[in-house]
Amino acid sequence: AKLPGDGKRVSWHQDASYWPLSPSKVVTAWLAIDDVDEENAAMQVIPGSHLHAQLPFRSSDETEQNVLDQTVDSPERYGEPPVTLALRAGQISLHSDWILHGSEVNRSKRRRCGLALRYLSSDVRAFNGWNQHSVVCRGDDPSGHWANHPRPATEHVPRKGMDEDTVSAAWSAPAPDFDRR
């Protein structure tokens, strides 16, 4: 999430340079929880930049206020002019792990929140334990490389450390009135 006034940006980068995956064949589905526009720092992409595979990057320094630690300089060299991905809450954008993307500072008084889901084929291999938290969405993985956590056996999920009275009180409490604007 990008909160109003936090002064943070996400520099131009490729997701592939952060993940220990090979081959790099990942699609990110970014689900907008809030409405996202230029004012509250919608993601921008450089069309065509995914055709270059891995691009040179440098480490960001603290003065850049970059949420991440990598920056690809002069992104316009690698594709067309930036395109802003404005989304309404509930809409998604899909992008390759090779595409250059980033976002500016949230200049609005609104939060910008989204959920990123990564999809990849079962022939992709992960290193450093990155395959331990995955779900096989379709078909199977005959190699067994990707862990597929079993579904709960019942609809009741155990609540560790919470007794029945605590759970009942939590479920019967009025929902907080969140103002997203």
Short mmCIF file of C-alpha atoms in Angstrom, two decimals:
data_model
loop_
_atom_site.label_atom_id
_atom_site.label_comp_id
_atom_site.label_asym_id
_atom_site.label_seq_id
_atom_site.Cartn_x
_atom_site.Cartn_y
_atom_site.Cartn_z
CA ALA A 1 0.00 0.00 0.00
CA LYS A 2 1.08 3.55 -0.64
CA LEU A 3 -0.23 5.88 2.01
CA PRO A 4 -0.88 9.57 1.38
CA GLY A 5 2.10 11.75 2.16
CA ASP A 6 4.61 8.96 2.82
CA GLY A 7 6.96 10.36 0.15
CA LYS A 8 7.87 6.91 -1.18
CA ARG A 9 8.11 5.93 -4.82
CA VAL A 10 8.86 2.70 -6.66
CA SER A 11 11.68 3.29 -9.13
CA TRP A 12 11.70 1.78 -12.60
CA HIS A 13 12.50 -1.91 -12.22
CA GLN A 14 11.85 -5.41 -13.54
CA ASP A 15 10.36 -7.96 -11.14
CA ALA A 16 12.58 -10.69 -12.64
CA SER A 17 15.69 -9.18 -11.04
CA TYR A 18 14.24 -9.75 -7.55
CA TRP A 19 13.15 -13.37 -7.84
CA PRO A 20 15.33 -16.49 -7.86
CA LEU A 21 13.38 -18.13 -10.69
CA SER A 22 14.58 -19.81 -13.87
CA PRO A 23 13.49 -19.56 -16.60
CA SER A 24 11.89 -16.20 -15.97
CA LYS A 25 8.31 -16.77 -17.13
CA VAL A 26 6.12 -15.05 -14.56
CA VAL A 27 2.94 -13.01 -14.90
CA THR A 28 1.81 -10.74 -12.08
CA ALA A 29 -1.90 -10.11 -11.57
CA TRP A 30 -2.17 -6.85 -9.61
CA LEU A 31 -5.62 -6.52 -8.03
CA ALA A 32 -6.64 -2.96 -7.14
CA ILE A 33 -8.14 -2.86 -3.65
CA ASP A 34 -8.66 0.91 -3.98
CA ASP A 35 -9.29 3.07 -7.03
CA VAL A 36 -5.88 3.83 -8.53
CA ASP A 37 -5.04 6.86 -10.68
CA GLU A 38 -2.12 9.18 -11.41
CA GLU A 39 -2.78 11.26 -8.30
CA ASN A 40 -2.44 8.34 -5.87
CA ALA A 41 0.50 6.78 -7.72
CA ALA A 42 -0.88 4.30 -10.24
CA MET A 43 1.69 1.95 -11.69
CA GLN A 44 3.28 2.96 -14.99
CA VAL A 45 4.81 0.58 -17.53
CA ILE A 46 7.19 1.01 -20.46
CA PRO A 47 5.52 -0.87 -23.35
CA GLY A 48 7.98 -3.00 -25.28
CA SER A 49 10.57 -3.11 -22.50
CA HIS A 50 9.79 -6.78 -21.82
CA LEU A 51 11.42 -7.66 -25.16
CA HIS A 52 14.90 -6.84 -23.81
CA ALA A 53 15.02 -9.52 -21.06
CA GLN A 54 17.27 -8.55 -18.13
CA LEU A 55 18.23 -4.85 -18.17
CA PRO A 56 21.13 -3.24 -16.31
CA PHE A 57 20.18 -1.71 -12.97
CA ARG A 58 21.90 0.00 -10.07
CA SER A 59 21.33 -0.02 -6.34
CA SER A 60 19.14 2.82 -5.11
CA ASP A 61 20.28 5.05 -2.29
CA GLU A 62 18.20 6.35 0.62
CA THR A 63 17.85 9.85 -0.83
CA GLU A 64 15.73 8.43 -3.67
CA GLN A 65 12.95 7.36 -1.26
CA ASN A 66 12.59 4.16 -3.30
CA VAL A 67 10.49 1.41 -1.73
CA LEU A 68 12.69 -1.14 -3.52
CA ASP A 69 16.48 -1.22 -3.75
CA GLN A 70 17.01 -1.25 -7.52
CA THR A 71 16.64 1.36 -10.24
CA VAL A 72 16.82 1.07 -14.03
CA ASP A 73 18.00 4.45 -15.29
CA SER A 74 16.71 6.07 -18.50
CA PRO A 75 13.79 3.65 -19.01
CA GLU A 76 12.71 5.45 -22.18
CA ARG A 77 15.67 3.81 -23.97
CA TYR A 78 13.96 0.42 -23.69
CA GLY A 79 10.51 1.01 -25.13
CA GLU A 80 7.68 3.41 -25.77
CA PRO A 81 6.66 6.33 -23.53
CA PRO A 82 5.25 5.31 -20.11
CA VAL A 83 1.60 4.25 -19.87
CA THR A 84 -0.34 4.75 -16.62
CA LEU A 85 -2.45 1.79 -15.48
CA ALA A 86 -5.43 3.53 -13.85
CA LEU A 87 -7.75 0.97 -12.28
CA ARG A 88 -11.02 0.96 -10.37
CA ALA A 89 -11.19 -1.07 -7.17
CA GLY A 90 -11.67 -4.72 -8.16
CA GLN A 91 -9.97 -4.42 -11.56
CA ILE A 92 -6.65 -6.10 -12.34
CA SER A 93 -3.63 -5.44 -14.47
CA LEU A 94 -1.42 -8.22 -15.81
CA HIS A 95 2.27 -7.75 -16.49
CA SER A 96 5.34 -9.79 -17.35
CA ASP A 97 8.24 -10.02 -14.91
CA TRP A 98 10.43 -8.48 -17.65
CA ILE A 99 8.42 -5.28 -18.19
CA LEU A 100 9.84 -2.08 -16.75
CA HIS A 101 7.40 -0.56 -14.30
CA GLY A 102 7.28 1.77 -11.33
CA SER A 103 5.14 4.37 -9.58
CA GLU A 104 5.58 7.87 -8.25
CA VAL A 105 4.79 9.34 -4.83
CA ASN A 106 1.15 9.25 -3.71
CA ARG A 107 0.18 12.95 -3.93
CA SER A 108 -3.46 12.40 -3.02
CA LYS A 109 -5.26 12.14 0.30
CA ARG A 110 -6.25 8.56 -0.57
CA ARG A 111 -4.56 5.27 0.10
CA ARG A 112 -3.43 3.18 -2.87
CA CYS A 113 -3.63 -0.49 -2.04
CA GLY A 114 -3.37 -3.58 -4.20
CA LEU A 115 -2.66 -7.28 -3.99
CA ALA A 116 -0.05 -8.88 -6.25
CA LEU A 117 -0.47 -12.52 -7.27
CA ARG A 118 2.26 -14.26 -9.27
CA TYR A 119 1.51 -16.95 -11.83
CA LEU A 120 4.13 -19.16 -13.45
CA SER A 121 4.30 -22.48 -15.22
CA SER A 122 5.40 -25.63 -13.42
CA ASP A 123 8.62 -25.88 -15.46
CA VAL A 124 9.95 -22.75 -13.76
CA ARG A 125 12.35 -23.56 -10.93
CA ALA A 126 12.79 -21.57 -7.74
CA PHE A 127 15.88 -21.32 -5.57
CA ASN A 128 16.40 -20.36 -1.92
CA GLY A 129 13.16 -22.00 -0.76
CA TRP A 130 10.87 -19.79 -2.86
CA ASN A 131 8.86 -22.85 -3.90
CA GLN A 132 7.65 -23.55 -0.36
CA HIS A 133 4.68 -21.16 -0.44
CA SER A 134 2.84 -21.94 -3.64
CA VAL A 135 -0.46 -23.30 -4.86
CA VAL A 136 -0.82 -25.30 -8.05
CA CYS A 137 -3.75 -23.48 -9.67
CA ARG A 138 -4.39 -25.81 -12.58
CA GLY A 139 -3.19 -29.26 -13.56
CA ASP A 140 -0.33 -30.68 -11.57
CA ASP A 141 3.42 -30.50 -11.18
CA PRO A 142 4.73 -33.99 -11.93
CA SER A 143 8.20 -33.03 -10.72
CA GLY A 144 6.90 -32.15 -7.25
CA HIS A 145 9.07 -29.01 -7.22
CA TRP A 146 6.21 -26.69 -6.27
CA ALA A 147 4.71 -27.29 -2.85
CA ASN A 148 0.94 -27.46 -2.96
CA HIS A 149 -0.46 -26.94 0.49
CA PRO A 150 -3.48 -29.17 1.14
CA ARG A 151 -6.88 -27.57 1.56
CA PRO A 152 -8.34 -27.60 5.07
CA ALA A 153 -10.23 -30.83 5.79
CA THR A 154 -13.23 -28.93 7.20
CA GLU A 155 -14.69 -25.47 6.92
CA HIS A 156 -13.55 -24.73 10.48
CA VAL A 157 -10.04 -23.34 10.56
CA PRO A 158 -8.32 -23.74 13.93
CA ARG A 159 -7.67 -20.50 15.78
CA LYS A 160 -4.52 -21.05 17.77
CA GLY A 161 -4.42 -19.36 21.15
CA MET A 162 -8.04 -18.16 21.03
CA ASP A 163 -10.72 -19.65 23.24
CA GLU A 164 -14.36 -19.89 22.16
CA ASP A 165 -15.45 -16.75 24.07
CA THR A 166 -12.73 -14.65 22.43
CA VAL A 167 -13.66 -15.89 18.96
CA SER A 168 -17.40 -15.31 19.58
CA ALA A 169 -16.75 -11.78 20.84
CA ALA A 170 -14.62 -10.96 17.81
CA TRP A 171 -17.24 -12.25 15.36
CA SER A 172 -20.14 -10.45 17.08
CA ALA A 173 -18.38 -7.08 17.43
CA PRO A 174 -19.59 -4.34 15.07
CA ALA A 175 -17.43 -3.88 12.00
CA PRO A 176 -15.25 -0.77 12.09
CA ASP A 177 -16.29 2.07 9.80
CA PHE A 178 -13.28 2.53 7.54
CA ASP A 179 -13.16 5.65 5.43
CA ARG A 180 -11.02 4.82 2.38
CA ARG A 181 -11.03 8.37 1.06
#
